[in-house]
């Protein structure tokens, strides 16, 4: 994806943070939507097959209603299914500019697969509705036998084609989502940055466990959404067939339950598999929050098995939506932590670029404290290690040896194996002098 690098502008630290939040919002839109489309298509295909096999009208009707509920309509499919992946490519290429992380290839493949998948899925959806028209014609008491036969034949043919489209759609979406999950997982998991190869990246345990988690969540969320929409429709009295209504509720509650039970297991696997670098307090808190919301979801699901009520279904659906949102935040926080080092390099590049734009060479009074805040404080604290060591631990050896400190700041060398190497902060000689003096003086005065 070399060409993407050419589009990228240097970003200030504030912009980088903003990009992280944009990414978060985009995932909030994309992940729930695409999960529901995925789950809805699978359920619809299964019920449609059952409907044909057992000649059960209820199953066929449910198949059609599910795909209509879950795919909303074509334009929503494009806005929530394709546009976010495209935007994610642009954001990631900014955030990970010049890094060794190679998640853009996966994202581009995800974009292609998801687009193809949605085309198939929407053809499935519209042809299924179309198909129902045939079925209803052939059910009418047609006096002309020949016409009836023709209509039946046409109906079978169109049904066969629509089923194929549905299956292709699911397969492409499955692959597309796998690429997507790989792409968003790699930057969150520091140790995976240098995945040995394209395939190893996809099959690494971090990626696979997240992918399975998302699959179970997709089906659970789909169940929640169907129950919610279905009960809403019922409230508005659009569905009058009591027996059918009971059939749907029982089926969907069961599907939702069987998928929901596996989620906590994978959530914990993901959490405990996270490398120490990424697993901060915030990440942990959001994951636990996600788990708690999920347990609320279980509770509402349980209530639904006792008594079917619209408000309970709504609560179930929202508990699930917020649970997945909390998980997304947790994963993105992990990414912010593991790319912090890289972000600091990028914003240092920005500062250089900006200084060049302003025109250097003019003697400006150097404000060492400010320079330190901007260039160093993102990685260092005085009494606590951050990305780099605490100053209090390393400065003693430079007391009375300022020149060596200046040399290190101007051209950092690898020192402590516990830390990654410090990137060159790109200071000019006089700036490095000022910062070194500032560090030693502050150290003395803090004693
Ligand atoms: C991107 C993060 C990052 C930034 C920005 C950064 N450092 Fe560091 N710094 C590190 C890391 C990581 C180490 C540990 C390097 C090692 O031990 O090899 C380090 C080590 C040091 C050390 C200890 C060297 C030693 O002898 O052990 C000093 C002093 C230091 N940094 C000063 C600075 C100053 C001054 C700035 C700002 C001009 C700065 N750092 C900016 C990450 C950073």
CSV table of C-alpha atoms in Angstrom, one decimal, residues 41-379:
chain,number,residue,atom,x,y,z
A,41,UNK,CA,-28.5,-13.6,6.2
A,42,UNK,CA,-27.3,-16.9,7.9
A,43,UNK,CA,-30.6,-17.3,9.8
A,44,UNK,CA,-32.7,-16.4,6.7
A,45,UNK,CA,-30.9,-19.0,4.6
A,46,UNK,CA,-31.3,-21.7,7.2
A,47,UNK,CA,-35.0,-21.0,7.7
A,48,UNK,CA,-35.6,-20.8,4.0
A,49,UNK,CA,-34.0,-24.2,3.5
A,50,UNK,CA,-36.1,-25.6,6.2
A,51,UNK,CA,-39.2,-24.0,4.7
A,52,UNK,CA,-38.6,-25.7,1.3
A,53,UNK,CA,-37.6,-29.0,2.8
A,54,UNK,CA,-40.5,-29.4,5.3
A,55,UNK,CA,-42.8,-27.4,3.1
A,56,UNK,CA,-43.4,-25.2,6.1
A,57,UNK,CA,-44.9,-21.8,5.4
A,58,UNK,CA,-43.8,-20.4,8.7
A,59,UNK,CA,-40.2,-21.1,8.1
A,60,UNK,CA,-40.3,-19.5,4.6
A,61,UNK,CA,-42.1,-16.5,5.9
A,62,UNK,CA,-39.7,-16.0,8.8
A,63,UNK,CA,-36.7,-16.3,6.3
A,64,UNK,CA,-38.1,-13.5,4.3
A,65,UNK,CA,-39.0,-11.3,7.3
A,66,UNK,CA,-35.5,-11.8,8.8
A,67,UNK,CA,-33.6,-10.7,5.8
A,68,UNK,CA,-35.9,-7.7,5.4
A,69,UNK,CA,-35.5,-6.6,9.0
A,70,UNK,CA,-31.8,-7.1,9.2
A,71,UNK,CA,-30.6,-5.6,5.9
A,72,UNK,CA,-32.8,-2.5,6.2
A,73,UNK,CA,-32.3,-1.3,2.6
A,74,UNK,CA,-29.6,-0.9,-0.1
A,75,UNK,CA,-28.5,2.7,0.7
A,76,UNK,CA,-28.1,1.9,4.4
A,77,UNK,CA,-26.1,-1.1,3.3
A,78,UNK,CA,-23.7,1.1,1.5
A,79,UNK,CA,-23.5,3.9,4.1
A,80,UNK,CA,-23.0,1.6,7.0
A,81,UNK,CA,-21.3,-1.4,5.3
A,82,UNK,CA,-18.9,0.0,2.7
A,83,UNK,CA,-18.2,3.6,3.5
A,84,UNK,CA,-16.8,2.9,7.0
A,85,UNK,CA,-14.3,0.4,5.8
A,86,UNK,CA,-13.1,2.8,3.2
A,87,UNK,CA,-12.7,5.6,5.8
A,88,UNK,CA,-10.9,3.1,8.1
A,89,UNK,CA,-8.3,2.6,5.4
A,90,UNK,CA,-7.6,6.4,5.3
A,91,UNK,CA,-7.5,6.7,9.1
A,92,UNK,CA,-5.2,3.8,9.6
A,93,UNK,CA,-2.9,4.9,6.9
A,94,UNK,CA,-2.5,8.2,8.8
A,95,UNK,CA,-2.2,6.6,12.3
A,96,UNK,CA,0.3,4.0,11.3
A,97,UNK,CA,2.2,6.0,8.7
A,98,UNK,CA,5.8,4.8,8.3
A,99,UNK,CA,5.4,2.1,10.9
A,100,UNK,CA,6.1,-1.6,10.3
A,101,UNK,CA,2.4,-2.5,10.9
A,102,UNK,CA,0.9,-4.0,7.9
A,103,UNK,CA,-2.8,-3.9,8.4
A,104,UNK,CA,-3.7,-2.0,5.3
A,105,UNK,CA,-3.5,-5.0,3.0
A,106,UNK,CA,-6.1,-6.7,5.1
A,107,UNK,CA,-8.4,-3.6,5.1
A,108,UNK,CA,-8.3,-3.3,1.4
A,109,UNK,CA,-9.2,-7.0,1.0
A,110,UNK,CA,-12.0,-6.5,3.6
A,111,UNK,CA,-13.3,-3.6,1.6
A,112,UNK,CA,-13.5,-5.7,-1.6
A,113,UNK,CA,-15.0,-8.8,0.0
A,114,UNK,CA,-17.6,-6.9,2.0
A,115,UNK,CA,-18.7,-4.9,-1.1
A,116,UNK,CA,-19.1,-8.1,-3.1
A,117,UNK,CA,-20.9,-9.8,-0.2
A,118,UNK,CA,-23.4,-6.9,0.1
A,119,UNK,CA,-24.2,-7.1,-3.6
A,120,UNK,CA,-25.0,-10.8,-3.2
A,121,UNK,CA,-26.9,-10.3,0.0
A,122,UNK,CA,-29.1,-7.6,-1.4
A,123,UNK,CA,-29.8,-9.6,-4.5
A,124,UNK,CA,-30.8,-12.5,-2.2
A,125,UNK,CA,-33.0,-10.2,-0.2
A,126,UNK,CA,-34.8,-8.7,-3.2
A,127,UNK,CA,-35.2,-11.9,-5.1
A,128,UNK,CA,-36.6,-13.6,-2.0
A,129,UNK,CA,-39.3,-11.0,-1.8
A,130,UNK,CA,-39.9,-11.4,-5.5
A,131,UNK,CA,-40.1,-15.1,-5.2
A,132,UNK,CA,-42.9,-14.8,-2.7
A,133,UNK,CA,-45.0,-13.1,-5.3
A,134,UNK,CA,-44.6,-16.2,-7.5
A,135,UNK,CA,-45.5,-18.5,-4.6
A,136,UNK,CA,-48.6,-16.5,-3.9
A,137,UNK,CA,-49.7,-16.5,-7.5
A,138,UNK,CA,-49.3,-20.3,-7.7
A,139,UNK,CA,-51.3,-20.7,-4.5
A,140,UNK,CA,-54.2,-18.8,-6.1
A,141,UNK,CA,-56.6,-21.2,-7.6
A,142,UNK,CA,-55.5,-20.9,-11.1
A,143,UNK,CA,-57.9,-22.5,-13.5
A,144,UNK,CA,-55.4,-22.8,-16.3
A,145,UNK,CA,-53.2,-25.8,-15.5
A,146,UNK,CA,-50.5,-25.0,-18.0
A,147,UNK,CA,-50.0,-21.5,-16.7
A,148,UNK,CA,-49.8,-22.9,-13.2
A,149,UNK,CA,-47.1,-25.2,-14.2
A,150,UNK,CA,-45.1,-22.4,-15.8
A,151,UNK,CA,-45.5,-20.2,-12.8
A,152,UNK,CA,-44.3,-23.1,-10.6
A,153,UNK,CA,-41.3,-23.7,-12.8
A,154,UNK,CA,-40.3,-20.0,-12.8
A,155,UNK,CA,-40.8,-19.9,-9.1
A,156,UNK,CA,-38.4,-22.8,-8.5
A,157,UNK,CA,-35.8,-21.4,-10.8
A,158,UNK,CA,-35.8,-18.0,-9.2
A,159,UNK,CA,-35.7,-19.5,-5.8
A,160,UNK,CA,-32.7,-21.6,-6.7
A,161,UNK,CA,-30.8,-18.5,-7.9
A,162,UNK,CA,-31.7,-16.4,-4.9
A,163,UNK,CA,-30.5,-19.2,-2.5
A,164,UNK,CA,-27.2,-19.2,-4.3
A,165,UNK,CA,-26.8,-15.5,-4.0
A,166,UNK,CA,-27.5,-15.7,-0.3
A,167,UNK,CA,-24.8,-18.4,0.2
A,168,UNK,CA,-22.2,-16.5,-1.8
A,169,UNK,CA,-23.0,-13.4,0.2
A,170,UNK,CA,-22.4,-15.2,3.5
A,171,UNK,CA,-19.2,-16.7,2.3
A,172,UNK,CA,-17.8,-13.4,1.1
A,173,UNK,CA,-18.9,-11.6,4.2
A,174,UNK,CA,-17.3,-14.3,6.4
A,175,UNK,CA,-14.0,-13.8,4.6
A,176,UNK,CA,-14.4,-10.0,4.5
A,177,UNK,CA,-15.0,-9.9,8.3
A,178,UNK,CA,-12.1,-12.1,9.0
A,179,UNK,CA,-9.8,-9.7,7.0
A,180,UNK,CA,-11.4,-6.8,8.9
A,181,UNK,CA,-10.9,-8.3,12.3
A,182,UNK,CA,-7.3,-9.1,11.4
A,183,UNK,CA,-6.8,-5.5,10.4
A,184,UNK,CA,-8.2,-4.1,13.6
A,185,UNK,CA,-6.5,-6.6,15.9
A,186,UNK,CA,-2.9,-6.3,14.6
A,187,UNK,CA,-2.4,-2.7,15.9
A,188,UNK,CA,-4.0,-3.5,19.3
A,189,UNK,CA,-1.6,-6.3,20.0
A,190,UNK,CA,1.9,-5.0,20.2
A,191,UNK,CA,3.6,-8.4,19.8
A,192,UNK,CA,1.9,-9.0,16.5
A,193,UNK,CA,3.1,-6.0,14.8
A,194,UNK,CA,5.6,-7.9,12.8
A,195,UNK,CA,3.4,-10.8,11.9
A,196,UNK,CA,5.7,-13.1,9.9
A,197,UNK,CA,3.4,-13.4,6.9
A,198,UNK,CA,0.1,-12.5,5.6
A,199,UNK,CA,-1.4,-15.9,6.5
A,200,UNK,CA,0.2,-16.2,9.9
A,201,UNK,CA,-1.4,-12.8,10.7
A,202,UNK,CA,-4.9,-14.2,10.0
A,203,UNK,CA,-4.4,-17.4,11.9
A,204,UNK,CA,-2.8,-16.0,15.0
A,205,UNK,CA,-4.6,-16.9,18.1
A,206,UNK,CA,-5.3,-13.2,18.9
A,207,UNK,CA,-7.1,-12.7,15.6
A,208,UNK,CA,-8.9,-16.1,15.6
A,209,UNK,CA,-10.2,-15.6,19.2
A,210,UNK,CA,-11.5,-12.1,18.4
A,211,UNK,CA,-13.1,-13.3,15.2
A,212,UNK,CA,-15.0,-16.2,16.9
A,213,UNK,CA,-16.1,-13.7,19.6
A,214,UNK,CA,-17.5,-11.4,16.9
A,215,UNK,CA,-19.2,-14.3,15.1
A,216,UNK,CA,-21.1,-15.3,18.3
A,217,UNK,CA,-21.8,-11.7,19.0
A,218,UNK,CA,-23.2,-11.2,15.5
A,219,UNK,CA,-25.7,-14.0,15.9
A,220,UNK,CA,-26.7,-12.9,19.4
A,221,UNK,CA,-27.2,-9.3,18.3
A,222,UNK,CA,-29.2,-10.4,15.3
A,223,UNK,CA,-31.5,-12.4,17.6
A,224,UNK,CA,-31.9,-9.4,19.8
A,225,UNK,CA,-32.7,-7.1,16.9
A,226,UNK,CA,-35.2,-9.5,15.4
A,227,UNK,CA,-37.0,-9.9,18.7
A,228,UNK,CA,-37.0,-6.2,19.3
A,229,UNK,CA,-38.3,-5.3,15.8
A,230,UNK,CA,-40.8,-8.1,15.8
A,231,UNK,CA,-42.3,-7.2,19.1
A,232,UNK,CA,-42.5,-3.5,18.0
A,233,UNK,CA,-44.4,-4.5,14.9
A,234,UNK,CA,-46.7,-6.6,16.9
A,235,UNK,CA,-47.4,-3.7,19.2
A,236,UNK,CA,-48.3,-1.7,16.2
A,237,UNK,CA,-50.6,-4.6,15.3
A,238,UNK,CA,-49.0,-5.3,12.0
A,239,UNK,CA,-48.7,-8.9,12.8
A,240,UNK,CA,-52.0,-10.6,13.6
A,241,UNK,CA,-51.2,-14.3,13.3
A,242,UNK,CA,-50.9,-15.4,17.0
A,243,UNK,CA,-49.6,-18.8,16.2
A,244,UNK,CA,-46.9,-17.6,13.8
A,245,UNK,CA,-45.9,-15.0,16.3
A,246,UNK,CA,-45.3,-17.5,19.0
A,247,UNK,CA,-43.3,-19.7,16.6
A,248,UNK,CA,-41.0,-16.8,15.8
A,249,UNK,CA,-40.4,-15.8,19.4
A,250,UNK,CA,-39.6,-19.3,20.5
A,251,UNK,CA,-37.2,-19.9,17.6
A,252,UNK,CA,-35.4,-16.6,17.9
A,253,UNK,CA,-35.1,-16.7,21.7
A,254,UNK,CA,-33.4,-20.1,21.4
A,255,UNK,CA,-31.0,-18.9,18.7
A,256,UNK,CA,-30.0,-15.8,20.7
A,257,UNK,CA,-29.5,-17.9,23.9
A,258,UNK,CA,-27.3,-20.6,22.3
A,259,UNK,CA,-25.0,-18.0,20.8
A,260,UNK,CA,-24.9,-15.7,23.8
A,261,UNK,CA,-23.5,-18.4,26.2
A,262,UNK,CA,-20.2,-18.6,24.4
A,263,UNK,CA,-19.4,-14.8,24.4
A,264,UNK,CA,-18.0,-14.4,27.9
A,265,UNK,CA,-15.6,-17.3,27.4
A,266,UNK,CA,-14.1,-15.7,24.4
A,267,UNK,CA,-14.1,-12.2,26.0
A,268,UNK,CA,-12.0,-13.6,28.8
A,269,UNK,CA,-9.7,-15.4,26.5
A,270,UNK,CA,-9.1,-12.2,24.6
A,271,UNK,CA,-8.5,-10.2,27.7
A,272,UNK,CA,-6.0,-12.6,29.3
A,273,UNK,CA,-4.3,-13.1,25.9
A,274,UNK,CA,-3.5,-9.4,25.6
A,275,UNK,CA,0.2,-8.5,25.9
A,276,UNK,CA,1.1,-6.6,29.1
A,277,UNK,CA,1.9,-3.5,27.1
A,278,UNK,CA,-1.6,-3.1,25.8
A,279,UNK,CA,-3.6,-4.3,28.9
A,280,UNK,CA,-4.0,-1.1,30.8
A,281,UNK,CA,-6.5,-0.4,33.6
A,282,UNK,CA,-8.8,1.3,31.1
A,283,UNK,CA,-8.8,-1.6,28.7
A,284,UNK,CA,-9.5,-4.0,31.5
A,285,UNK,CA,-12.3,-1.8,32.9
A,286,UNK,CA,-14.1,-1.5,29.6
A,287,UNK,CA,-13.9,-5.2,29.0
A,288,UNK,CA,-15.4,-5.9,32.4
A,289,UNK,CA,-18.1,-3.3,31.6
A,290,UNK,CA,-18.8,-5.1,28.4
A,291,UNK,CA,-19.2,-8.4,30.3
A,292,UNK,CA,-21.5,-6.9,32.9
A,293,UNK,CA,-23.8,-5.5,30.2
A,294,UNK,CA,-23.8,-8.9,28.6
A,295,UNK,CA,-25.0,-10.4,31.8
A,296,UNK,CA,-27.8,-7.8,31.9
A,297,UNK,CA,-28.6,-9.1,28.4
A,298,UNK,CA,-28.8,-12.7,29.7
A,299,UNK,CA,-31.2,-11.5,32.4
A,300,UNK,CA,-33.5,-9.9,29.9
A,301,UNK,CA,-33.3,-13.0,27.7
A,302,UNK,CA,-34.3,-15.1,30.6
A,303,UNK,CA,-37.2,-12.8,31.4
A,304,UNK,CA,-38.3,-13.2,27.7
A,305,UNK,CA,-38.5,-16.9,28.1
A,306,UNK,CA,-41.0,-16.4,31.0
A,307,UNK,CA,-43.0,-13.6,29.5
A,308,UNK,CA,-42.7,-12.1,26.1
A,309,UNK,CA,-42.8,-8.3,26.3
A,310,UNK,CA,-41.7,-5.5,24.0
A,311,UNK,CA,-39.9,-3.5,26.6
A,312,UNK,CA,-37.8,-6.5,27.7
A,313,UNK,CA,-36.8,-7.2,24.1
A,314,UNK,CA,-35.8,-3.5,23.7
A,315,UNK,CA,-33.7,-3.7,26.9
A,316,UNK,CA,-32.1,-6.9,25.6
A,317,UNK,CA,-31.2,-5.3,22.3
A,318,UNK,CA,-29.7,-2.2,24.0
A,319,UNK,CA,-27.8,-4.1,26.6
A,320,UNK,CA,-26.2,-6.1,23.7
A,321,UNK,CA,-25.4,-3.0,21.6
A,322,UNK,CA,-23.8,-1.2,24.6
A,323,UNK,CA,-21.9,-4.4,25.5
A,324,UNK,CA,-20.3,-4.6,22.0
A,325,UNK,CA,-19.6,-0.8,22.1
A,326,UNK,CA,-17.7,-1.2,25.4
A,327,UNK,CA,-15.7,-4.0,23.9
A,328,UNK,CA,-14.8,-1.9,20.9
A,329,UNK,CA,-13.7,0.9,23.2
A,330,UNK,CA,-11.6,-1.5,25.1
A,331,UNK,CA,-9.9,-2.8,22.0
A,332,UNK,CA,-9.3,0.7,20.7
A,333,UNK,CA,-7.8,1.8,24.0
A,334,UNK,CA,-5.4,-1.1,23.7
A,335,UNK,CA,-4.5,0.1,20.3
A,336,UNK,CA,-3.9,3.7,21.5
A,337,UNK,CA,-1.5,2.3,24.1
A,338,UNK,CA,0.4,0.0,21.9
A,339,UNK,CA,0.8,2.6,19.2
A,340,UNK,CA,1.6,5.4,21.6
A,341,UNK,CA,5.3,5.1,20.9
A,342,UNK,CA,4.6,5.4,17.2
A,343,UNK,CA,2.2,8.3,17.6
A,344,UNK,CA,4.9,10.2,19.5
A,345,UNK,CA,7.3,9.7,16.6
A,346,UNK,CA,4.6,10.9,14.2
A,347,UNK,CA,3.9,14.1,16.2
A,348,UNK,CA,7.6,14.8,16.5
A,349,UNK,CA,7.8,14.5,12.7
A,350,UNK,CA,4.9,17.0,12.6
A,351,UNK,CA,6.7,19.4,14.8
A,352,UNK,CA,9.7,19.3,12.5
A,353,UNK,CA,7.6,19.8,9.5
A,354,UNK,CA,5.8,22.7,11.1
A,355,UNK,CA,9.1,24.3,12.1
A,356,UNK,CA,10.3,24.0,8.5
A,357,UNK,CA,7.1,25.6,7.2
A,358,UNK,CA,7.5,28.5,9.6
A,359,UNK,CA,11.0,29.1,8.3
A,360,UNK,CA,13.9,28.3,10.6
A,361,UNK,CA,17.2,29.9,11.0
A,362,UNK,CA,15.7,32.9,12.8
A,363,UNK,CA,17.0,32.9,16.3
A,364,UNK,CA,14.1,32.3,18.7
A,365,UNK,CA,14.5,32.1,22.4
A,366,UNK,CA,14.2,28.5,23.2
A,367,UNK,CA,11.7,27.6,25.9
A,368,UNK,CA,13.1,24.4,27.2
A,369,UNK,CA,10.2,23.5,29.5
A,370,UNK,CA,7.8,23.8,26.6
A,371,UNK,CA,10.0,21.9,24.3
A,372,UNK,CA,10.3,19.2,26.9
A,373,UNK,CA,6.5,19.1,27.3
A,374,UNK,CA,5.9,18.7,23.5
A,375,UNK,CA,8.8,16.4,22.6
A,376,UNK,CA,9.5,14.3,25.6
A,377,UNK,CA,6.6,14.2,28.1
A,378,UNK,CA,4.6,11.9,26.0
A,379,UNK,CA,7.0,9.1,26.8
